[in-house]
XYZ file of C-alpha atoms in Angstrom:
678
model
C 20.254 -13.107 9.762
C 19.181 -9.426 9.781
C 21.762 -6.678 9.515
C 22.720 -4.866 12.688
C 21.513 -1.423 11.807
C 22.434 1.431 14.119
C 24.677 1.375 17.158
C 25.034 -2.069 18.899
C 24.094 -1.699 22.561
C 25.970 -4.228 24.663
C 26.993 -4.934 28.292
C 30.574 -5.836 29.077
C 32.057 -7.612 32.201
C 35.919 -7.590 31.873
C 38.066 -10.400 33.452
C 41.237 -9.425 35.302
C 43.701 -8.154 32.799
C 46.997 -9.624 31.782
C 49.574 -7.048 30.388
C 49.942 -7.464 26.660
C 47.040 -9.945 26.225
C 44.489 -9.459 23.424
C 41.050 -10.829 23.514
C 38.407 -10.635 20.687
C 34.999 -9.057 21.402
C 33.372 -9.203 17.805
C 34.875 -10.902 14.797
C 33.259 -10.729 11.286
C 33.918 -12.263 7.870
C 36.157 -15.228 7.013
C 39.947 -16.142 6.889
C 41.795 -13.729 4.731
C 38.796 -11.219 4.745
C 37.750 -10.536 8.259
C 37.426 -7.630 10.675
C 37.918 -7.576 14.388
C 37.048 -5.548 17.274
C 39.105 -6.525 20.301
C 40.410 -5.430 23.620
C 44.178 -5.131 24.524
C 45.116 -5.286 28.277
C 47.991 -2.931 29.195
C 47.937 -3.566 33.013
C 45.737 -5.540 35.168
C 43.491 -2.422 35.596
C 43.779 -0.565 32.170
C 42.955 -1.657 28.667
C 42.119 -0.152 25.332
C 39.871 -1.072 22.331
C 41.272 -1.561 18.817
C 39.971 -2.300 15.403
C 41.702 -4.504 12.865
C 40.740 -5.075 9.371
C 42.653 -8.001 7.732
C 45.727 -6.669 5.765
C 44.547 -3.071 6.420
C 44.902 -2.542 10.221
C 43.002 -0.099 12.120
C 42.924 2.616 15.073
C 43.032 2.001 18.794
C 40.883 3.712 21.321
C 42.099 5.924 24.354
C 43.113 4.014 27.489
C 40.440 3.387 30.047
C 40.350 1.558 33.549
C 38.730 -1.770 34.046
C 37.520 -3.587 37.304
C 36.870 -7.357 36.921
C 33.180 -8.344 37.082
C 32.055 -4.773 36.786
C 29.061 -4.100 34.342
C 30.054 -1.520 31.631
C 27.861 -0.300 28.824
C 29.225 -0.235 25.194
C 27.785 1.283 22.168
C 29.554 0.023 18.942
C 28.897 1.156 15.340
C 30.928 -1.093 13.223
C 30.653 -0.911 9.392
C 30.796 -4.672 8.633
C 27.811 -5.200 11.049
C 25.252 -2.992 9.348
C 26.519 -3.550 5.721
C 26.768 -7.303 4.976
C 28.079 -8.337 1.576
C 29.576 -4.963 1.084
C 33.262 -3.748 1.386
C 34.935 -0.386 1.448
C 35.099 2.230 4.111
C 32.732 3.168 6.804
C 32.290 4.813 10.207
C 33.617 3.117 13.397
C 32.185 4.734 16.633
C 32.760 3.326 20.088
C 31.220 4.686 23.400
C 32.017 3.158 26.721
C 29.757 4.157 29.463
C 28.367 7.041 27.425
C 31.923 8.425 26.645
C 33.350 8.615 23.205
C 36.625 6.681 23.052
C 37.029 5.797 19.388
C 35.865 7.459 16.316
C 37.064 7.203 12.738
C 36.772 5.896 9.179
C 37.955 2.330 8.766
C 38.191 -0.349 5.906
C 35.936 -3.283 6.136
C 35.451 -6.586 4.353
C 32.266 -8.229 2.969
C 30.760 -10.810 5.013
C 27.874 -13.192 4.830
C 24.911 -12.603 7.194
C 25.961 -15.379 9.464
C 29.510 -14.511 9.767
C 29.385 -12.667 13.079
C 31.001 -14.070 16.165
C 30.597 -12.686 19.766
C 33.329 -13.164 22.405
C 35.277 -15.599 20.137
C 37.298 -15.625 16.951
C 37.022 -18.577 14.667
C 38.129 -16.346 11.712
C 41.946 -16.692 12.424
C 44.691 -14.041 12.025
C 46.804 -12.658 14.733
C 43.923 -13.442 17.293
C 43.175 -16.979 15.995
C 41.522 -19.171 18.459
C 41.319 -16.748 21.213
C 38.029 -16.144 23.408
C 37.103 -13.298 25.685
C 37.657 -13.921 29.147
C 34.730 -11.889 30.316
C 31.169 -11.678 29.291
C 29.309 -9.841 26.572
C 25.696 -9.258 27.387
C 22.639 -8.258 25.388
C 20.241 -5.545 26.623
C 18.089 -8.197 28.247
C 20.982 -9.727 29.992
C 21.488 -12.643 27.838
C 25.062 -13.592 27.427
C 26.336 -13.501 23.890
C 28.989 -16.022 22.865
C 29.149 -17.629 19.346
C 27.351 -16.724 16.085
C 24.515 -14.330 15.448
C 21.770 -16.859 16.430
C 22.675 -15.912 20.063
C 21.669 -12.353 19.333
C 18.607 -12.758 17.058
C 15.605 -14.715 18.099
C 13.943 -16.997 15.826
C 10.922 -14.752 15.325
C 13.213 -11.941 14.362
C 15.228 -14.065 11.899
C 11.862 -15.420 10.196
C 10.606 -11.760 9.985
C 13.830 -10.581 8.240
C 13.691 -13.682 5.950
C 10.100 -13.066 5.036
C 10.679 -9.326 4.367
C 14.142 -9.530 2.557
C 13.652 -12.873 0.755
C 9.886 -13.362 0.211
C 10.550 -15.747 -2.711
C 12.283 -18.196 -0.282
C 9.250 -18.079 1.960
C 7.007 -18.655 -1.023
C 9.159 -21.474 -2.053
C 8.659 -23.138 1.393
C 4.880 -22.357 1.202
C 4.965 -23.989 -2.259
C 6.842 -26.993 -1.062
C 4.304 -27.352 1.668
C 1.450 -27.107 -0.876
C 3.167 -29.809 -3.098
C 3.453 -32.009 -0.208
C -0.277 -31.666 0.400
C -1.233 -32.312 -3.128
C 0.918 -35.312 -3.495
C -0.247 -36.760 0.002
C 2.458 -37.016 2.686
C 1.204 -40.367 3.714
C -1.567 -42.577 2.667
C -3.316 -41.974 5.875
C -3.393 -38.364 5.456
C -4.441 -38.584 1.812
C -7.417 -41.102 2.903
C -8.431 -38.694 5.453
C -8.448 -35.683 3.190
C -10.440 -37.780 0.603
C -12.967 -38.597 3.296
C -13.375 -34.956 4.153
C -13.681 -34.103 0.371
C -16.357 -36.620 -0.073
C -18.281 -35.384 2.940
C -18.433 -31.841 1.532
C -19.416 -33.047 -1.876
C -22.246 -35.050 -0.241
C -23.727 -31.856 1.123
C -24.790 -29.426 -1.552
C -24.559 -25.775 -0.232
C -27.824 -23.911 -0.020
C -27.404 -20.651 1.544
C -30.464 -18.405 2.054
C -30.333 -14.751 0.776
C -31.306 -13.181 4.087
C -28.323 -14.398 6.146
C -26.047 -13.302 3.200
C -27.370 -9.707 3.421
C -26.901 -9.721 6.974
C -23.269 -10.804 6.782
C -22.582 -8.112 4.250
C -24.323 -5.380 6.316
C -22.213 -6.476 9.326
C -18.862 -6.412 7.415
C -19.788 -3.151 5.785
C -20.626 -1.731 9.158
C -17.339 -2.787 10.799
C -15.317 -1.424 7.749
C -17.233 1.757 8.030
C -16.473 2.081 11.740
C -12.829 1.724 11.076
C -13.015 4.226 8.138
C -14.911 6.728 10.323
C -12.384 6.559 13.004
C -9.623 7.654 10.560
C -11.639 10.186 8.633
C -12.578 12.011 11.910
C -9.186 11.489 13.477
C -10.849 9.363 16.311
C -13.470 11.955 17.260
C -16.350 10.480 15.244
C -17.573 14.294 14.577
C -18.699 14.005 10.991
C -19.698 17.797 10.608
C -16.528 19.749 11.282
C -14.354 22.122 9.495
C -11.339 20.700 7.391
C -8.583 22.660 5.525
C -9.060 22.577 1.728
C -12.406 20.978 2.059
C -14.856 23.896 1.098
C -14.460 23.880 -2.690
C -17.563 21.651 -3.426
C -19.574 23.788 -0.997
C -18.725 26.942 -2.870
C -19.207 25.243 -6.232
C -22.640 24.246 -5.108
C -23.677 27.816 -4.183
C -22.145 28.930 -7.589
C -24.287 26.469 -9.429
C -27.338 27.671 -7.639
C -26.653 31.056 -9.225
C -25.890 29.581 -12.636
C -22.088 30.013 -12.420
C -19.161 27.686 -12.649
C -16.505 29.975 -11.122
C -15.794 30.082 -7.267
C -14.318 32.540 -4.873
C -10.630 32.490 -4.670
C -10.459 31.204 -0.970
C -12.360 27.947 -2.175
C -9.057 26.796 -4.198
C -6.236 29.155 -3.208
C -2.961 27.226 -4.476
C -5.160 24.971 -6.643
C -6.948 27.898 -8.554
C -7.232 28.214 -12.267
C -7.512 31.808 -13.279
C -9.071 32.419 -16.678
C -10.462 35.848 -17.728
C -10.250 37.049 -14.215
C -12.323 34.268 -12.830
C -11.387 31.379 -10.523
C -12.132 27.810 -11.434
C -11.209 24.369 -10.300
C -10.361 21.407 -12.477
C -12.414 19.118 -10.180
C -15.728 17.874 -11.692
C -19.026 19.078 -10.271
C -20.666 15.910 -9.183
C -19.733 16.098 -5.466
C -21.074 19.815 -5.622
C -24.357 18.799 -7.145
C -24.888 16.266 -4.427
C -24.390 19.336 -1.848
C -27.100 21.424 -3.474
C -29.619 20.783 -0.692
C -27.194 21.981 1.863
C -26.270 25.080 -0.404
C -30.027 25.939 -0.819
C -30.272 25.878 3.070
C -27.044 27.887 3.521
C -25.945 25.063 5.819
C -22.610 23.202 6.432
C -20.068 25.409 4.649
C -16.789 23.681 4.739
C -17.977 21.085 7.251
C -19.465 18.379 5.089
C -16.395 16.625 3.630
C -16.074 13.923 6.307
C -19.748 12.995 6.169
C -19.848 12.704 2.455
C -16.607 10.560 2.464
C -18.246 8.252 4.776
C -21.365 8.198 2.678
C -19.386 7.475 -0.511
C -17.454 4.745 1.329
C -20.572 2.915 2.478
C -22.211 3.192 -1.042
C -18.950 1.996 -2.720
C -18.887 -1.315 -0.464
C -22.625 -1.731 -1.124
C -21.849 -1.486 -4.927
C -19.066 -4.218 -4.554
C -21.440 -6.422 -2.733
C -24.058 -6.147 -5.423
C -21.481 -6.696 -8.192
C -20.384 -9.919 -6.381
C -23.788 -11.077 -6.168
C -24.411 -10.311 -9.922
C -21.219 -12.266 -10.881
C -22.480 -15.252 -8.901
C -25.773 -15.162 -10.720
C -23.953 -14.834 -14.123
C -21.966 -17.945 -13.868
C -23.421 -20.206 -11.223
C -26.116 -22.754 -11.336
C -29.730 -21.628 -10.986
C -30.328 -20.447 -7.348
C -26.579 -20.191 -6.666
C -25.511 -18.084 -3.663
C -22.129 -17.015 -2.587
C -21.130 -18.302 0.982
C -21.161 -15.815 3.748
C -17.353 -16.358 4.499
C -16.685 -15.417 0.739
C -18.684 -12.149 1.066
C -17.021 -11.333 4.395
C -13.484 -11.866 2.945
C -14.241 -10.009 -0.276
C -15.907 -6.932 1.290
C -13.036 -6.929 3.913
C -10.600 -6.876 1.066
C -12.469 -4.003 -0.627
C -13.104 -2.132 2.519
C -9.960 -2.377 4.662
C -7.723 -3.963 2.279
C -7.722 -1.502 -0.430
C -6.987 2.181 -1.086
C -10.649 3.007 -0.609
C -9.859 2.889 3.059
C -6.623 4.860 2.507
C -8.731 7.797 1.266
C -10.078 8.240 4.850
C -6.653 9.335 6.004
C -7.449 12.933 5.037
C -10.935 14.461 4.221
C -10.150 16.946 1.545
C -10.964 17.612 -1.992
C -8.437 15.262 -3.632
C -9.672 12.181 -1.686
C -13.385 13.135 -1.980
C -13.289 13.477 -5.765
C -11.555 10.052 -5.971
C -13.982 8.127 -3.477
C -16.981 9.790 -5.272
C -15.966 8.737 -8.700
C -15.046 5.239 -7.604
C -18.344 4.806 -5.972
C -20.465 5.925 -9.100
C -18.167 3.853 -11.361
C -19.001 0.741 -9.352
C -22.681 1.387 -9.457
C -22.398 2.015 -13.181
C -20.734 -1.434 -13.585
C -23.369 -3.119 -11.578
C -26.043 -1.814 -13.831
C -23.994 -2.537 -16.982
C -23.713 -6.154 -15.804
C -27.473 -6.129 -15.635
C -27.561 -4.787 -19.253
C -25.200 -7.544 -20.312
C -27.614 -10.212 -19.082
C -31.049 -8.730 -19.913
C -30.361 -6.188 -22.646
C -32.948 -3.747 -21.077
C -32.423 -0.225 -21.954
C -33.338 1.027 -18.579
C -30.330 -0.746 -17.057
C -28.091 0.741 -19.585
C -29.464 4.345 -18.857
C -28.813 3.683 -15.143
C -25.183 2.688 -16.041
C -24.816 5.698 -18.226
C -26.073 8.188 -15.721
C -23.774 6.714 -12.942
C -20.868 6.633 -15.310
C -21.307 10.067 -16.424
C -21.514 11.257 -12.705
C -18.239 9.287 -12.155
C -16.647 11.212 -15.114
C -17.522 14.456 -13.485
C -16.217 13.433 -10.095
C -12.987 11.643 -11.078
C -12.305 11.089 -14.853
C -10.221 7.860 -14.752
C -13.072 6.181 -12.769
C -15.670 7.489 -15.115
C -13.612 6.411 -18.201
C -13.509 2.944 -16.966
C -17.283 2.799 -16.214
C -18.458 4.141 -19.525
C -15.856 1.996 -21.462
C -17.124 -1.065 -19.670
C -20.718 -0.022 -20.666
C -19.535 0.616 -24.252
C -17.832 -2.773 -24.349
C -21.131 -4.466 -23.147
C -23.014 -2.454 -25.881
C -20.439 -3.597 -28.511
C -21.103 -7.194 -27.363
C -24.883 -6.788 -28.043
C -24.121 -5.238 -31.469
C -22.162 -8.307 -32.313
C -24.686 -10.603 -31.070
C -27.481 -8.949 -33.184
C -25.257 -9.268 -36.233
C -24.671 -12.966 -35.655
C -28.337 -13.470 -35.202
C -29.056 -11.705 -38.578
C -31.107 -9.053 -36.839
C -29.271 -5.784 -37.535
C -32.308 -3.821 -36.728
C -32.110 -4.802 -33.048
C -28.667 -3.317 -32.913
C -30.025 0.236 -32.974
C -30.418 0.606 -29.246
C -26.943 -0.776 -28.331
C -25.253 1.399 -30.882
C -27.061 4.426 -29.386
C -25.974 3.346 -25.902
C -22.344 3.032 -27.111
C -22.440 6.479 -28.766
C -23.883 8.031 -25.437
C -21.029 6.370 -23.528
C -18.528 8.145 -25.610
C -20.421 11.339 -25.344
C -20.496 10.912 -21.555
C -16.717 10.433 -21.482
C -16.156 13.720 -23.519
C -18.714 15.634 -21.510
C -15.974 16.529 -19.122
C -14.109 18.206 -21.938
C -17.272 19.950 -22.966
C -17.504 21.365 -19.458
C -13.869 22.408 -19.546
C -14.625 24.495 -22.552
C -17.254 26.351 -20.655
C -14.765 27.146 -17.958
C -11.411 27.579 -19.806
C -12.402 28.104 -23.394
C -10.576 24.970 -24.366
C -11.382 21.229 -24.473
C -8.318 20.338 -22.187
C -9.567 18.903 -18.987
C -6.837 20.583 -17.016
C -5.031 23.421 -18.799
C -2.024 23.985 -16.721
C -1.061 27.193 -18.169
C -4.011 28.858 -16.148
C -2.927 27.220 -12.940
C -1.458 29.668 -10.466
C 1.363 27.498 -9.463
C 2.671 26.743 -12.953
C 5.230 29.333 -14.226
C 6.792 29.061 -17.647
C 9.810 27.170 -16.276
C 7.654 24.434 -14.632
C 5.528 24.145 -17.719
C 8.477 23.754 -19.895
C 9.882 20.772 -17.731
C 6.679 18.812 -18.750
C 6.227 20.461 -22.123
C 2.967 21.861 -20.976
C 1.336 18.522 -21.165
C -0.496 16.234 -18.663
C 0.335 12.995 -20.452
C 3.613 11.688 -22.045
C 4.001 8.321 -23.799
C 7.502 8.080 -22.386
C 6.211 8.020 -18.824
C 4.474 4.668 -19.464
C 7.461 2.440 -18.258
C 7.925 4.449 -15.105
C 4.095 4.688 -14.512
C 3.832 0.921 -14.954
C 6.748 0.278 -12.616
C 5.344 2.557 -9.953
C 1.766 1.171 -10.036
C 2.451 -2.492 -10.627
C 5.916 -3.890 -10.373
C 8.451 -1.886 -8.330
C 6.880 0.023 -5.715
C 7.348 -2.271 -2.708
C 6.386 -1.641 0.898
C 9.196 -1.267 3.508
C 9.220 -3.417 6.586
C 11.068 -2.569 9.890
C 10.517 -2.579 13.486
C 9.281 1.011 13.665
C 5.571 1.499 14.135
C 3.450 0.911 12.173
C 5.950 -1.646 10.897
C 4.891 -1.391 7.158
C 5.867 1.940 5.497
C 5.856 3.338 2.024
C 8.899 2.024 0.151
C 11.584 4.052 -1.615
C 14.353 3.493 -4.067
C 15.142 3.908 -7.944
C 12.428 3.230 -10.310
C 12.823 1.838 -13.889
C 12.225 4.575 -16.517
C 12.612 7.581 -14.050
C 15.334 9.224 -15.929
C 13.284 9.358 -19.224
C 9.977 10.368 -17.667
C 8.746 13.875 -17.536
C 7.289 14.104 -14.103
C 5.766 16.946 -12.086
C 4.722 15.165 -8.905
C 5.998 11.913 -7.395
C 4.454 11.117 -3.975
C 5.014 8.030 -1.767
C 3.372 4.845 -3.384
C 3.026 1.221 -2.888
C 2.169 -0.794 -6.099
C -1.283 -2.429 -6.533
C -0.136 -6.023 -6.096
C 1.721 -5.261 -2.817
C -0.821 -2.838 -1.266
C -3.973 -5.004 -2.400
C -2.764 -8.527 -2.755
C -6.072 -10.205 -2.031
C -7.989 -8.325 -4.724
C -5.049 -8.729 -7.176
C -5.112 -12.635 -6.608
C -8.853 -12.743 -6.970
C -8.629 -10.685 -10.190
C -6.128 -13.171 -11.475
C -8.422 -16.011 -10.605
C -11.296 -14.291 -12.649
C -9.384 -15.177 -15.756
C -9.974 -18.818 -14.887
C -13.782 -18.276 -14.753
C -15.842 -20.285 -17.115
C -17.208 -19.090 -20.377
C -20.563 -17.263 -21.090
C -21.489 -14.167 -19.383
C -18.761 -14.595 -16.829
C -15.880 -14.601 -19.481
C -17.616 -11.795 -21.373
C -17.988 -9.550 -18.320
C -14.269 -10.129 -17.447
C -13.049 -9.361 -20.968
C -15.042 -6.224 -20.842
C -13.494 -5.228 -17.605
C -9.909 -5.801 -18.966
C -10.833 -3.840 -22.198
C -12.215 -0.822 -20.250
C -9.174 -0.909 -17.921
C -6.687 -0.550 -20.803
C -7.215 3.171 -21.520
C -7.327 4.054 -17.810
C -4.068 2.244 -17.226
C -2.599 4.022 -20.438
C -3.654 7.368 -19.069
C -2.502 6.711 -15.520
C 0.944 5.410 -16.500
C 1.602 8.254 -18.927
C 0.532 11.072 -16.482
C 3.032 13.586 -15.051
C 2.094 12.672 -11.404
C 2.076 9.481 -9.431
C 0.650 9.063 -5.980
C -0.734 6.304 -3.716
C -4.256 7.709 -3.715
C -4.231 7.482 -7.509
C -4.229 3.607 -7.139
C -7.957 4.008 -6.128
C -8.650 4.757 -9.858
C -8.078 1.192 -10.370
C -10.415 -0.008 -7.753
C -13.604 -0.320 -9.895
C -11.650 -2.622 -12.316
C -10.111 -4.587 -9.336
C -13.722 -5.066 -7.923
C -15.194 -6.349 -11.078
C -12.279 -8.578 -11.932
C -12.106 -9.972 -8.391
C -15.812 -10.514 -8.210
C -15.340 -12.829 -11.139
C -12.581 -14.673 -9.319
C -14.579 -14.805 -6.079
C -17.567 -16.449 -7.893
C -15.309 -18.837 -9.598
C -13.598 -19.872 -6.366
C -16.730 -20.005 -4.086
C -19.044 -21.715 -6.423
C -16.731 -24.550 -7.192
C -15.541 -27.382 -4.889
C -12.189 -29.008 -5.613
C -8.820 -29.221 -3.882
C -7.280 -26.383 -6.073
C -10.313 -24.065 -5.212
C -10.096 -24.578 -1.500
C -6.309 -24.193 -1.663
C -6.688 -20.671 -3.351
C -9.471 -19.730 -0.861
C -7.042 -20.224 2.072
C -4.414 -18.035 0.305
C -7.106 -15.400 -0.360
C -8.042 -15.386 3.331
C -4.349 -14.902 4.364
C -3.891 -12.128 1.858
C -7.025 -10.392 3.045
C -5.431 -10.043 6.398
C -2.183 -9.004 4.802
C -3.955 -6.421 2.713
C -5.824 -5.002 5.727
C -2.480 -4.735 7.775
C -0.765 -2.963 4.925
C -3.598 -0.499 4.229
C -4.047 0.258 8.073
C -0.298 0.888 8.406
C -0.020 3.046 5.330
C -3.034 5.087 6.263
C -1.809 5.787 9.781
C 1.647 6.738 8.473
C 0.195 8.929 5.606
C -2.191 10.654 8.096
C 0.355 11.313 10.878
C 3.626 11.781 9.041
C 3.187 12.765 5.428
C 0.024 14.653 4.507
C -0.473 18.304 5.327
C -3.347 19.566 7.302
C -3.819 16.688 9.916
C -4.406 17.976 13.336
C -1.375 18.336 15.614
C -2.779 16.048 18.334
C -3.056 13.209 15.811
C 0.549 13.524 15.142
C 1.448 13.676 18.710
C -0.597 10.597 19.492
C 1.084 8.719 16.730
C 4.596 9.624 17.944
C 3.619 8.636 21.517
C 2.346 5.214 20.253
C 5.493 4.691 18.204
C 7.725 5.503 21.228
C 5.884 3.045 23.457
C 6.024 0.221 20.977
C 9.632 0.734 20.261
C 10.313 0.840 23.981
C 8.531 -2.414 24.376
C 10.064 -4.113 21.251
C 13.620 -2.766 21.726
C 13.531 -0.864 18.493
C 15.494 2.191 17.705
C 13.815 5.552 16.898
C 14.265 6.633 13.219
C 17.033 9.021 12.487
C 16.116 12.642 12.013
């Protein structure tokens, strides 16, 4: 049973009073440890409420008049109702017909969630066996008499169970799955066997053209939703945004052979070195703006347009990676099914933090989305290099990976580490074939990958006179005291436990009846006390924010050997330095989970191919689970994006926040929820 958070709003119809008679309204707990809210009749027309905690007693209200059968409104805040399984002292607040008649701090006992009784008292005590002679009514007019099942509908109870005890629900699902595998009856088992045989007797042959159209349609639908958020519902792609002009200024500076920018381009994010203003953001998005800068067009108005372009190209890269994995491990001529492609692209497009980046079009999100896009295209070409060994594909992967480094270093680090791992595999293969001369090209590619990673530090040296990528001592916001708290470092090994908990294990979403129903979670995090942190923003961990991609990534470990397994191992090897860097950083944020997207796309593409190109009971069951998790991922991402855009991030238009609050108020009125405090 859910807790009864907030004031309990009820209707009361009193019977004719009998002087000295006591009747229970609400009883909680059990014999010897119960709490009671009751009414005591003083005369046939007057009464008073009183509260009694077993062996502790409690206060009584002021006297009020009653009229038999007249509907009265009652608001009750009783600590045992909102804090099951706890004890101590809490606030008791009673309002009758809008007037405060009882207020104070009272003792209360622990109770189990089902130990609530309306209009009767099976708990015992001085009021043992009594019943309320009138009626207690819910807001919708339903009479409440008995346990909490009369107050909570079964959908409310199931929703609470699913959100508070997900392991219980998973056990139910597991039991259902076990019943399926064992066969509930011989008739059902025979029918399923016939269906399986029918599927096996029809080999799948899917032409390539319909597959492309399915992918294009899915990408278009995802882009439409992304565009709605990134333009705040206006679909105006060329418009001014706050803190979105840096790359335009950087492009103009590059045209004049400079790396510094005017101070208004960065303001609070400026790095000042030798009297000049620089940004720690890489130049890749600025290079892509050079045509507009050359024409002196679009200053400060291009961020939305570029975000949409990066988003489309990122989904296209995810699609091409999925096709390449299918070709790596399937039979000759193997094709992924259209349903698999639709589910995969939906998980990448609407069920991942790539979509979340559309909540606000400013420099932070543009840098991450650009880096993720180039990293995925780099991986696509690196997979081609894994199969063919052609240097031109490796050079394409190197170029895209270097571009990713100079947009978002963690994304570029993954891409170039993946390329370096593939090059290492080619070197090992040449040594095994006793042809060391052929290893020259892959060795050169591996060295070039390392140079590509450190090219970001080389560019930092040109700007700041140091190889540090982000020298905080030159940042306008970092005074000596703030630098001392983090020991003037961006990364601390002691932060790893907290970072791992934040991004993977402990950052759960919060579910409640307030729109959009799924919210950023909160609470203590393991390792927080020992960590040296400078910024901790709202966050939902990767498995909980992107469960579909996470499950597919786990399934990828079951893929067969050969190039499938080699590519999957390369992905994990490349992800390790990225994870170490992210976990040890002084800042955590939900948008930073996008730095793991290139890895998740590669690993989940392996899992997708393994699931879709094999026909068995296990594979089909996992496909159903993936489809369910795709829907869950999409709902979670949409909810978090809406909440972040309308309640958390700065710079969003006022009308967006007003529309959000209006929608929330309407839904809460329909669902009977309570507005959030504060």
